[in-house]
C-alpha atoms as a printed R data frame, in Angstrom:
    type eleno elety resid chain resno       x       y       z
1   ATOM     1    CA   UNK     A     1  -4.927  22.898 -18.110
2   ATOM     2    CA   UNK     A     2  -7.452  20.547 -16.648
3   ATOM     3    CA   UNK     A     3  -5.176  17.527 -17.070
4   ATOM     4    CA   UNK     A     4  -2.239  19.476 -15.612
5   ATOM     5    CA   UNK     A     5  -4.541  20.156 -12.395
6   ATOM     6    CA   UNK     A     6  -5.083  16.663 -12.167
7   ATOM     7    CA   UNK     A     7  -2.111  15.239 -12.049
8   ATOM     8    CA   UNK     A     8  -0.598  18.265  -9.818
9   ATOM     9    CA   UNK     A     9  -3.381  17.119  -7.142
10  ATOM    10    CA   UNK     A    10  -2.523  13.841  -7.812
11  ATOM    11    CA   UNK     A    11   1.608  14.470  -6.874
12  ATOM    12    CA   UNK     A    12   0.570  16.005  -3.780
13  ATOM    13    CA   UNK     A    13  -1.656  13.837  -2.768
14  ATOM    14    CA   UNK     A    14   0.666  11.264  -2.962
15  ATOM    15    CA   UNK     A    15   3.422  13.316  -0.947
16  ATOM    16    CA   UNK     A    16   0.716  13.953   1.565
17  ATOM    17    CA   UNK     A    17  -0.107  10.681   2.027
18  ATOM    18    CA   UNK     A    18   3.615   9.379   3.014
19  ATOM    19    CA   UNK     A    19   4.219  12.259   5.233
20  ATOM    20    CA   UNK     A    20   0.861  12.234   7.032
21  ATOM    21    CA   UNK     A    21   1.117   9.327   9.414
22  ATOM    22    CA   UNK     A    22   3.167   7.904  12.633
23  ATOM    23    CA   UNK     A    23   4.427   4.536  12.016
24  ATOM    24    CA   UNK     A    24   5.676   2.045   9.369
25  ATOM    25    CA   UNK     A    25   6.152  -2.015   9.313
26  ATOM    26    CA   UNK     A    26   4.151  -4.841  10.271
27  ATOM    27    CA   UNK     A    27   3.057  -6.440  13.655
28  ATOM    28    CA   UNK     A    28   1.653  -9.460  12.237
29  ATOM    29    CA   UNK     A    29  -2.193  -9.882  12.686
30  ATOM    30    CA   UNK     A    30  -1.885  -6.859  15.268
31  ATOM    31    CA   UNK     A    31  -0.563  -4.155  12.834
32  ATOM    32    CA   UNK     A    32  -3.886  -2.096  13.296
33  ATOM    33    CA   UNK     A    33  -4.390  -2.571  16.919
34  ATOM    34    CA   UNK     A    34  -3.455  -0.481  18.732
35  ATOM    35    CA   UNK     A    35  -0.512  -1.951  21.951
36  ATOM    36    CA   UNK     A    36  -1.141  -1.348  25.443
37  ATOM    37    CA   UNK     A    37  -0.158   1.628  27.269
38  ATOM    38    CA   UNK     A    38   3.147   1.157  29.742
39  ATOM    39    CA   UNK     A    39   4.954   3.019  32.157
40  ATOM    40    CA   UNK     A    40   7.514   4.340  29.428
41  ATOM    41    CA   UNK     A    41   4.851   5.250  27.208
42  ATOM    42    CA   UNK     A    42   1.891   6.537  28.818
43  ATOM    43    CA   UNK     A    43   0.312   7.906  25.817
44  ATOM    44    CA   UNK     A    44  -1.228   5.976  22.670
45  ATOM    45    CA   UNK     A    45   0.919   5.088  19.834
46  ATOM    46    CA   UNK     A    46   0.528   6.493  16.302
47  ATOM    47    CA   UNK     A    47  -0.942   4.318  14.264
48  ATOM    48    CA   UNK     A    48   0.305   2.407  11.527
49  ATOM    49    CA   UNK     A    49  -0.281   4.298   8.354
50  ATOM    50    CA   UNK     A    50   2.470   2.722   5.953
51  ATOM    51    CA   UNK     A    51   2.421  -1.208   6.120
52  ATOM    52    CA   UNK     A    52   2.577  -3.949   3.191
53  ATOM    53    CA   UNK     A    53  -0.122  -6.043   5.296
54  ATOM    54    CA   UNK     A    54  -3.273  -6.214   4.288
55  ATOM    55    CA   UNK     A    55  -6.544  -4.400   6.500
56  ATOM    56    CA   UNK     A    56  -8.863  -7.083   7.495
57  ATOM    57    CA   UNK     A    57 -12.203  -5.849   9.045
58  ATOM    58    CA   UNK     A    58 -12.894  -9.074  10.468
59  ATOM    59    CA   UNK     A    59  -9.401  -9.024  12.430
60  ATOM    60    CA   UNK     A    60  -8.090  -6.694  15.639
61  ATOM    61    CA   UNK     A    61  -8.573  -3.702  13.600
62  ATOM    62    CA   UNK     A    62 -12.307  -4.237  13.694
63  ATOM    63    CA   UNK     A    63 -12.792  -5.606  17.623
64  ATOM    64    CA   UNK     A    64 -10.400  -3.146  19.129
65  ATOM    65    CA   UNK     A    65 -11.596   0.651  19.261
66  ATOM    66    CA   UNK     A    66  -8.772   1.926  19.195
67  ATOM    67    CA   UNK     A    67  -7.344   0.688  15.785
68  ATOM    68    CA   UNK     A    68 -10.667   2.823  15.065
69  ATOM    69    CA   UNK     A    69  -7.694   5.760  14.855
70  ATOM    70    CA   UNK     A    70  -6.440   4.516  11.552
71  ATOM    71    CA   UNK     A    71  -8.389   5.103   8.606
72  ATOM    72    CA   UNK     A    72 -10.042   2.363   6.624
73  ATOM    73    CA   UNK     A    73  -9.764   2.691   3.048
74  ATOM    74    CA   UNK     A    74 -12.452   3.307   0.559
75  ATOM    75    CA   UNK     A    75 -12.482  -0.551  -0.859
76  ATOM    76    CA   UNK     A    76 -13.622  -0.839   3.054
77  ATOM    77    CA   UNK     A    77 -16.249   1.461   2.958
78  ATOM    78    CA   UNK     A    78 -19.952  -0.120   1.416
79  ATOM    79    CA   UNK     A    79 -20.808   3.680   1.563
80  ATOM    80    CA   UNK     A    80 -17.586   5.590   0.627
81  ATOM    81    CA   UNK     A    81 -18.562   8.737  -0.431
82  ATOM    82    CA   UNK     A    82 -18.744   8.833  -4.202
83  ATOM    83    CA   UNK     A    83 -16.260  11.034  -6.509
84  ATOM    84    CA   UNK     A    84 -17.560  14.523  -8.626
85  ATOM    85    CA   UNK     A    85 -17.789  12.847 -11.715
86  ATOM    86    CA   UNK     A    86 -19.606   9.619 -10.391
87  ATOM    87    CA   UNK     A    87 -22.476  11.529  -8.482
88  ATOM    88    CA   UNK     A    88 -24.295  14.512  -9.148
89  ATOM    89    CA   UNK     A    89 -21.547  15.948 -10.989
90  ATOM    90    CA   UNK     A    90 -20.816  13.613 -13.594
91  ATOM    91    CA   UNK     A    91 -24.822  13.922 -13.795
92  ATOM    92    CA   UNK     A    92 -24.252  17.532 -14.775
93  ATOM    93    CA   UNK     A    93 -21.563  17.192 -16.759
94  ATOM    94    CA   UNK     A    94 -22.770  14.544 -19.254
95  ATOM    95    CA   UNK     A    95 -26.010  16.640 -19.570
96  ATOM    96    CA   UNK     A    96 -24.420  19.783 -20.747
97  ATOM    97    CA   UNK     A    97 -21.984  17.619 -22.929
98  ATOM    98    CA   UNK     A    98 -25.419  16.185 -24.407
99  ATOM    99    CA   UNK     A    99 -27.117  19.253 -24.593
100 ATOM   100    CA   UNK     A   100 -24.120  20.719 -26.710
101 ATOM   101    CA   UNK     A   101 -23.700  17.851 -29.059
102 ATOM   102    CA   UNK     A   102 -27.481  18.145 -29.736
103 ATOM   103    CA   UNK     A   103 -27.477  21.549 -30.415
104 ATOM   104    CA   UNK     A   104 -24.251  20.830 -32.839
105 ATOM   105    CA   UNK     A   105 -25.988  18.426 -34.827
106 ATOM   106    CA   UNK     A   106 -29.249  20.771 -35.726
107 ATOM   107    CA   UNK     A   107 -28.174  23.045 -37.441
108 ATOM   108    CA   UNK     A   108 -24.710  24.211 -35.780
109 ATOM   109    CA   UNK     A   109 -22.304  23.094 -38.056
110 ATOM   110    CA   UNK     A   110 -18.764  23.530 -37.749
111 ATOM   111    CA   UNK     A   111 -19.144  26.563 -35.348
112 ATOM   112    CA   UNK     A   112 -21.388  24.289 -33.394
113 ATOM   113    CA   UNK     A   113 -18.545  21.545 -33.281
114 ATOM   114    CA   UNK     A   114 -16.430  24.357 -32.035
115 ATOM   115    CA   UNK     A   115 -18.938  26.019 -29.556
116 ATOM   116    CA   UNK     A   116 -18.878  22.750 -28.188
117 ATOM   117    CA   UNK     A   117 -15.455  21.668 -27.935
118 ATOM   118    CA   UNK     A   118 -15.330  24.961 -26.067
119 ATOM   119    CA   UNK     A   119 -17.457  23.702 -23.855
120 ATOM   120    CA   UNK     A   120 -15.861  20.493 -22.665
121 ATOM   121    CA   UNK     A   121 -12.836  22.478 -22.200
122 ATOM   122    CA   UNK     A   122 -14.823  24.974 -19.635
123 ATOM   123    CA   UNK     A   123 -16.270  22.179 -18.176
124 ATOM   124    CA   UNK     A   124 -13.181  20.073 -17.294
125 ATOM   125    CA   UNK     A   125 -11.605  23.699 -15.684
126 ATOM   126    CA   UNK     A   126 -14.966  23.989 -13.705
127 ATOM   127    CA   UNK     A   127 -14.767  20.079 -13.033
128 ATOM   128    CA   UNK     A   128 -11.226  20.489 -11.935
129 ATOM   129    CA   UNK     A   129 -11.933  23.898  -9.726
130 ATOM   130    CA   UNK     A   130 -14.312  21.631  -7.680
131 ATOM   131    CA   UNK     A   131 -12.074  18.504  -7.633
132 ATOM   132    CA   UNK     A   132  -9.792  21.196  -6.279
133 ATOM   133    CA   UNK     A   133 -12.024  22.562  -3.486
134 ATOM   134    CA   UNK     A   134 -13.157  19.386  -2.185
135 ATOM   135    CA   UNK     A   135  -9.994  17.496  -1.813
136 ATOM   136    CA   UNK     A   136  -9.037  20.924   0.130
137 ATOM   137    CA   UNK     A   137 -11.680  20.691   2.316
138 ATOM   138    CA   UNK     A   138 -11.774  17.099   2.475
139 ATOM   139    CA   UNK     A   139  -7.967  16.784   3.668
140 ATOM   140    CA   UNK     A   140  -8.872  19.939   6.858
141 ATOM   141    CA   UNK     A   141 -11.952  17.272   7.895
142 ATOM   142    CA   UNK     A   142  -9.692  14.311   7.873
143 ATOM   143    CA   UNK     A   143  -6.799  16.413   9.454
144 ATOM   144    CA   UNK     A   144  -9.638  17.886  12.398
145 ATOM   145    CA   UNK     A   145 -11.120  13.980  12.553
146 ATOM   146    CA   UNK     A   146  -7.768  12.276  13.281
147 ATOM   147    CA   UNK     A   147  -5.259  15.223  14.917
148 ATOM   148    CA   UNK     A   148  -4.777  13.873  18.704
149 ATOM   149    CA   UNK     A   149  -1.618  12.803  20.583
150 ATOM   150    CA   UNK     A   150  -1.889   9.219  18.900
151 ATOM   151    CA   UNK     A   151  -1.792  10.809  15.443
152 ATOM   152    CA   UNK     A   152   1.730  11.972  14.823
153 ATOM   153    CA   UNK     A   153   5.393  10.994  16.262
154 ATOM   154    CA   UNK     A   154   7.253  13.271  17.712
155 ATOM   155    CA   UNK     A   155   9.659  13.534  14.471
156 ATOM   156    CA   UNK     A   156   7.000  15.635  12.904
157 ATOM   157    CA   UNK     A   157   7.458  18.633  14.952
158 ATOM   158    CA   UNK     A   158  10.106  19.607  12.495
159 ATOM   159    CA   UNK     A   159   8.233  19.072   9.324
160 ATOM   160    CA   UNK     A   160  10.006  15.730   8.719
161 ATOM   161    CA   UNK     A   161   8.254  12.364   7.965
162 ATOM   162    CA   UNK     A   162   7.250  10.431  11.038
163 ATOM   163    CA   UNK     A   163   8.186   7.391  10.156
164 ATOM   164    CA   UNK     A   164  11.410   8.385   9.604
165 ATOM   165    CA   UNK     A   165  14.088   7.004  12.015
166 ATOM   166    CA   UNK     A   166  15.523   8.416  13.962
167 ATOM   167    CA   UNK     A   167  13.033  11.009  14.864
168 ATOM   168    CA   UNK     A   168  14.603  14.722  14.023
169 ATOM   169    CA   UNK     A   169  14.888  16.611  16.438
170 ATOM   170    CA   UNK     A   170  11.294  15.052  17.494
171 ATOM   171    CA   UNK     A   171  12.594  14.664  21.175
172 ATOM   172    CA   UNK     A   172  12.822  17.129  24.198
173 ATOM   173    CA   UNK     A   173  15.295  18.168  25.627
174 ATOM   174    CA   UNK     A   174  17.186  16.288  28.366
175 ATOM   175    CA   UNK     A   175  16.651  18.348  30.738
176 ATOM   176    CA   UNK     A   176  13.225  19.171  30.351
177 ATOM   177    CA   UNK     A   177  12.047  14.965  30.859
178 ATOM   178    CA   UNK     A   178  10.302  13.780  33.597
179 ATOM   179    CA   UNK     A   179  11.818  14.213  36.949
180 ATOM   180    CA   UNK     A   180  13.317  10.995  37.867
181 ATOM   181    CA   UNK     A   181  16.768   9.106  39.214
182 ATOM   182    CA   UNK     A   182  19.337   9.329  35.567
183 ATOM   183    CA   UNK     A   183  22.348   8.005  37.476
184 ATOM   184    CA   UNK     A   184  22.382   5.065  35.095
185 ATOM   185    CA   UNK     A   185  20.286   3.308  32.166
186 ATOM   186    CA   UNK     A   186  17.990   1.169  33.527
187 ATOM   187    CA   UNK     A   187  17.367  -2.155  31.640
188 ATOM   188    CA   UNK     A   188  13.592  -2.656  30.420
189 ATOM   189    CA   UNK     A   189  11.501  -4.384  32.714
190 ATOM   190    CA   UNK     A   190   9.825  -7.774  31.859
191 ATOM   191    CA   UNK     A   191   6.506  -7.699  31.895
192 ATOM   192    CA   UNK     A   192   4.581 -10.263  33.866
193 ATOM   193    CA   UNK     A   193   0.968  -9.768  32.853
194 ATOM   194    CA   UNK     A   194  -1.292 -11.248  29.970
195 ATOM   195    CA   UNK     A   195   0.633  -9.143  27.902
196 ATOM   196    CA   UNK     A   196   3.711 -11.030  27.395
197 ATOM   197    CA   UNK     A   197   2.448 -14.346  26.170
198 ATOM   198    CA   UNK     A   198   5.902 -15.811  25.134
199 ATOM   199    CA   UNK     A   199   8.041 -14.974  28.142
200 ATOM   200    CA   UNK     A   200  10.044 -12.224  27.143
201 ATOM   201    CA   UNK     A   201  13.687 -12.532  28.277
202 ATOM   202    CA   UNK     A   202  16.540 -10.356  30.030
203 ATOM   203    CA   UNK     A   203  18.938 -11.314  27.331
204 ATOM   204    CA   UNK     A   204  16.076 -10.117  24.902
205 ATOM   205    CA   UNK     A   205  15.856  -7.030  26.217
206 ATOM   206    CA   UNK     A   206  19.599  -6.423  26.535
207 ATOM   207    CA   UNK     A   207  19.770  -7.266  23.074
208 ATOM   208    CA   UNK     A   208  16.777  -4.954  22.083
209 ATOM   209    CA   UNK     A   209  18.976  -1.815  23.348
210 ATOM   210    CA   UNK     A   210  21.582  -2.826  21.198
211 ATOM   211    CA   UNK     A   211  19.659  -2.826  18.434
212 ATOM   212    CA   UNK     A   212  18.049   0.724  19.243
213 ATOM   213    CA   UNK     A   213  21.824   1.613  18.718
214 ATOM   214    CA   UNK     A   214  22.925  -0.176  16.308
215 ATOM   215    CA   UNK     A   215  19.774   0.398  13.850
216 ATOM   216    CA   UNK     A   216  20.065   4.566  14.579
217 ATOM   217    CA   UNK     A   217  24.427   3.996  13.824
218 ATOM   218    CA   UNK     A   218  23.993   2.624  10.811
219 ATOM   219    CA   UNK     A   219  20.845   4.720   9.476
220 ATOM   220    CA   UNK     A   220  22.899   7.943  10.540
221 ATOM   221    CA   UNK     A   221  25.724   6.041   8.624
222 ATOM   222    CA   UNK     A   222  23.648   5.114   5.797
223 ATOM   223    CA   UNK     A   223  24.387   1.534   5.889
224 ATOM   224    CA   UNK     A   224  22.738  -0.145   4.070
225 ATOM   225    CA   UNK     A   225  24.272  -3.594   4.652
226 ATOM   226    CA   UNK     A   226  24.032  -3.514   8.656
227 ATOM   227    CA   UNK     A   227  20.005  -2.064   7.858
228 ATOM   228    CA   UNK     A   228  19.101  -5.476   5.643
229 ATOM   229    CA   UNK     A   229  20.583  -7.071   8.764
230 ATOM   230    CA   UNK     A   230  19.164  -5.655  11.377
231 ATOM   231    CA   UNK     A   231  15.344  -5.025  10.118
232 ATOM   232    CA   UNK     A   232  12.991  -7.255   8.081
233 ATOM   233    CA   UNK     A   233  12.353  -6.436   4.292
234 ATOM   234    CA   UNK     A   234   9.477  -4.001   4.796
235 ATOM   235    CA   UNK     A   235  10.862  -2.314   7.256
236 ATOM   236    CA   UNK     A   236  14.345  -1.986   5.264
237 ATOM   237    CA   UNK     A   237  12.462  -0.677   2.081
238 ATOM   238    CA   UNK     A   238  10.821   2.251   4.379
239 ATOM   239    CA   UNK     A   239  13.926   2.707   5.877
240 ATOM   240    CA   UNK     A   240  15.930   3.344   2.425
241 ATOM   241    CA   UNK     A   241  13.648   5.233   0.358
242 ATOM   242    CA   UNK     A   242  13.612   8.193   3.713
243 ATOM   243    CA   UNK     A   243  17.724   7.723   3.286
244 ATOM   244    CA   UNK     A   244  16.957   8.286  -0.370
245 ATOM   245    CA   UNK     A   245  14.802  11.231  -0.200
246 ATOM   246    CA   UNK     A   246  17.446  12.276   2.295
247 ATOM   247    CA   UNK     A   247  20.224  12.345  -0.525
248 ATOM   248    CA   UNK     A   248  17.705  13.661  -3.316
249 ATOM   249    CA   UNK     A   249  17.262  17.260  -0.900
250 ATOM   250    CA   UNK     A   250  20.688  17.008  -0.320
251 ATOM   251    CA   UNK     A   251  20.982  16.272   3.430
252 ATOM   252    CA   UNK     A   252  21.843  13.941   6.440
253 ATOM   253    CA   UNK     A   253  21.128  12.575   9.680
254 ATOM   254    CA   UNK     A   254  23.557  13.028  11.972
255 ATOM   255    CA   UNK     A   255  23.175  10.949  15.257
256 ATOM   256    CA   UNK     A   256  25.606   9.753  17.905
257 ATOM   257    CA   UNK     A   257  25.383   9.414  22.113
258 ATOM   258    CA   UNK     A   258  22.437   7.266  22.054
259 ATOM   259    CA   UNK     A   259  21.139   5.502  24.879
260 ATOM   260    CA   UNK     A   260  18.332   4.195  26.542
261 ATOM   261    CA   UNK     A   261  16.442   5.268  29.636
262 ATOM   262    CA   UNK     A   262  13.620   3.510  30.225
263 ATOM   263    CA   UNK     A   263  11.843   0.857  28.648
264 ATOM   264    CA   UNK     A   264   8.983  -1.812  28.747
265 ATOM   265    CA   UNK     A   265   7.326  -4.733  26.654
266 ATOM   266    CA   UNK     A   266   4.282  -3.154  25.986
267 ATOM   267    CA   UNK     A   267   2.986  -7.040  24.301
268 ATOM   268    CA   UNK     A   268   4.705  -9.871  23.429
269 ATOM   269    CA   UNK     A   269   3.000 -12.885  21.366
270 ATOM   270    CA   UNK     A   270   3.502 -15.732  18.981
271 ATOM   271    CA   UNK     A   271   1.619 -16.240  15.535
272 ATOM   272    CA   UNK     A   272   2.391 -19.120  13.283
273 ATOM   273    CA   UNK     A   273   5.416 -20.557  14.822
274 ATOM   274    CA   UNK     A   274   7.133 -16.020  14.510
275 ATOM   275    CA   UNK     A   275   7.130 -14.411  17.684
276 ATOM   276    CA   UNK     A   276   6.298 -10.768  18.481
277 ATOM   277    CA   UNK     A   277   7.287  -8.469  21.015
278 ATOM   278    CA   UNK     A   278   6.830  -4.638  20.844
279 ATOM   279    CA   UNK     A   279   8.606  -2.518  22.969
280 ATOM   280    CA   UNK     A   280   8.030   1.051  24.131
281 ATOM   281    CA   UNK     A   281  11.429   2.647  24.461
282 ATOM   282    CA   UNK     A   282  12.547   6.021  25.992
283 ATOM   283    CA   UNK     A   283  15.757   7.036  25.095
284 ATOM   284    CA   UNK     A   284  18.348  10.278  24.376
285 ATOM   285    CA   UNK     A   285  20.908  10.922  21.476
286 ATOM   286    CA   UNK     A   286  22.403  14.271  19.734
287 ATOM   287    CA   UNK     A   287  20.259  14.223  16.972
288 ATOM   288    CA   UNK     A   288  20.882  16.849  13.973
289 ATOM   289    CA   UNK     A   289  19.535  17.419  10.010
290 ATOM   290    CA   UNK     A   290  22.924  18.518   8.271
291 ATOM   291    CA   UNK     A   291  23.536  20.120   4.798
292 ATOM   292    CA   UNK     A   292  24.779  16.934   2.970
293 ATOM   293    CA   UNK     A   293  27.669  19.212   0.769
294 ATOM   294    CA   UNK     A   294  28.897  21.674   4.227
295 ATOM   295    CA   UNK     A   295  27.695  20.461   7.159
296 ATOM   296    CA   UNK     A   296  26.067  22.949   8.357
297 ATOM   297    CA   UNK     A   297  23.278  22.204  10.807
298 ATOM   298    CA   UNK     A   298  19.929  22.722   9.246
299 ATOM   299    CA   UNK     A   299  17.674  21.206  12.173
300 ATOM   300    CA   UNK     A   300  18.325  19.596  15.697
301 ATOM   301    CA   UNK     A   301  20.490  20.678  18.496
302 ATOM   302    CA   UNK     A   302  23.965  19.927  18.152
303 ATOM   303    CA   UNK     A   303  25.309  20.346  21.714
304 ATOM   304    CA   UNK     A   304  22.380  19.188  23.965
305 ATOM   305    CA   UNK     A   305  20.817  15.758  23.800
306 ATOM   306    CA   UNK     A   306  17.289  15.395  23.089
307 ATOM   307    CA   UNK     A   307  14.493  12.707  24.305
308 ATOM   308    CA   UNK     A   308  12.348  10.732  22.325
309 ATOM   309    CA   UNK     A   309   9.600   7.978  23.360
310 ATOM   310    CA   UNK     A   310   9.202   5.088  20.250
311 ATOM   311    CA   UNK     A   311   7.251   1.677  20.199
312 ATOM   312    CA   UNK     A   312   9.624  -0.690  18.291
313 ATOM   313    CA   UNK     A   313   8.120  -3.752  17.360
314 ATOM   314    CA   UNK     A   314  10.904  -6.942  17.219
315 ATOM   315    CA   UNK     A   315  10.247 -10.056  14.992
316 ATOM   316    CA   UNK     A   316  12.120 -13.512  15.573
317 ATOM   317    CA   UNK     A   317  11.448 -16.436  13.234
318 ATOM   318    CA   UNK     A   318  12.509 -20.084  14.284
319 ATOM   319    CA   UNK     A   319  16.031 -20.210  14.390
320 ATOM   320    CA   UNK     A   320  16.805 -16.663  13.616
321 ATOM   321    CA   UNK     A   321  17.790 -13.908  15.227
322 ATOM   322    CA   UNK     A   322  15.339 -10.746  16.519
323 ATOM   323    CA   UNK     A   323  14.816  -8.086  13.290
324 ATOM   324    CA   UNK     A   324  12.997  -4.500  13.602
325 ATOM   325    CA   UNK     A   325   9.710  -5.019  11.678
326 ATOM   326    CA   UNK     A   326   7.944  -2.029  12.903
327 ATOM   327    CA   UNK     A   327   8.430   1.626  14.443
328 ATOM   328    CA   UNK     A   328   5.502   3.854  15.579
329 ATOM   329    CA   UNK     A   329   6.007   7.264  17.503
330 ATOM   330    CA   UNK     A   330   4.769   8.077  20.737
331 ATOM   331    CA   UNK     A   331   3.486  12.009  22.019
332 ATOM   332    CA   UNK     A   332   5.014  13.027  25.443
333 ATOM   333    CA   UNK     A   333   5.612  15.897  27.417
């Protein structure tokens, strides 16, 4: 029983941990910093919670405050709180074991061997009880510590992971966004301060929009082929294993009438030779969760189109084209 415990807390801990973030990929050196703020996205970013580059606490992470919002890991943490049966409870624990085998060996006999084999098995359900209890109470502190605007994308709202693109039925409707002039899409704006240090381009921008479209066709479409394209290998393998959970629970994204609305370079830089340029993006599609065998709709609305707000981070190595190497969601109103 105790090792069945353990390894049930152990699966959901792990399910937990891929659902319970904002964004996915890699922004270089600047994965855990947290981009400026723009005119298409007002609000903070969620941080990066899924990424194959490694923390540094002597890089942005550690002189920016806000990349304070992600959470360093224990192997970063000189005084990470110690587990049950390292502190006080493995204390306990190896006492009463003692204390039993002693009593076994004067005078208990076989009965004693069995009195205290009964009591290791007591102990590991007790052990496993309070394992129990405080990763419970451990997960409400972190979830109370961390909740905020910056935390979550707006994909969540639905109970779906938010790093998954596109965002389920994570936007607003149309009609409900910010009052402002829709008679066209407006192409994204260079910027001209300190924050684009490479000189981001119309034509880059023109061809960012496409790839907003082209990366939601072919994930709706499950293409793989056009994905590997289109996004860098991290960003691909995220990518997959959401269309792969999608096929294990037996449904699919449907998503078609995209377009963009408003966007802005929210940074733009160059790091050994590969240059950077994240992108806050507002933009509207009919975006649905369907049941993969009839169709029917399970989440989303069909008819009207819905609003999302996303920072998509674009890589370009010499010589190559741009690639999506990260996605985080943005809260809005």
């Amino acid at each position: 029983m105790a090792i069945g415990m353990t390894v049930a807390l152990t699966v959901v801990d792990v399910a937990e941990a891929r659902r319970s973030g904002g964004g996915f990929g890699s922004r270089g050196t600047r994965t855990f910093s947290q981009p400026p703020v723009t005119r298409t996205a007002p609000t903070n970013a969620a941080p990066i919670d899924r990424s194959m580059t490694p923390r540094q606490d002597a890089g942005p992470a550690a002189t920016n405050p806000a990349a304070g919002q992600t959470r360093p890991t224990n192997a970063t943490q000189p005084n990470a709180r110690p587990g049950f049966f390292s502190g006080f409870g493995g204390s306990l624990l190896g006492g009463l074991m003692v204390g039993g085998l002693i009593g076994m060996l004067m005078g208990g006999g076989f009965g004693g061997a069995a009195g205290f084999l009964g009591l290791i098995v007591q102990m590991l359900l007790i052990g496993g009880l309070i394992m129990l209890a405080m990763r419970f109470f451990g997960r409400n502190r972190q979830q109370t510590a961390y909740a905020g605007p910056s935390e979550r994308s707006s994909g969540q709202s639905n109970g779906m992971p938010s790093f998954k693109i596109p965002s389920i039925g994570g936007g607003q409707p149309a009609g409900q966004a910010n009052a402002r002039p829709m008679a066209a899409p407006a192409p994204a704006p260079v910027t001209d301060g300190p924050a684009d240090e490479i000189g981001v381009q119309s034509s880059d921008l023109d061809q960012f929009e496409k790839m907003l479209k082209d990366v939601q066709a072919a994930y709706a479409a499950e293409d793989y082929g056009t994905l590997r394209r289109l996004t860098t290998p991290e960003a691909m393998s995220y990518l997959a294993e959401e269309l792969s959970d999608n096929a294990t629970s037996g449904v699919k994204n449907d998503v078609r009438d995209v377009h963009l609305v408003q966007g802005d370079v929210a940074e733009a830089w160059s790091e050994n030779g590969t240059d950077y340029a994240t992108v806050a993006m507002r933009y509207e599609s009919i975006d649905v969760m369907r049941d993969r065998a009839t169709g029917k709709v399970i989440s989303g609305d069909p008819d009207n189109l819905t609003e999302a707000v996303e920072l998509w981070t674009f890589v370009r190595k010499p010589g190559a084209e741009w690639q999506v190497s990260a996605i985080q969601g943005v809260s809005h109103d």
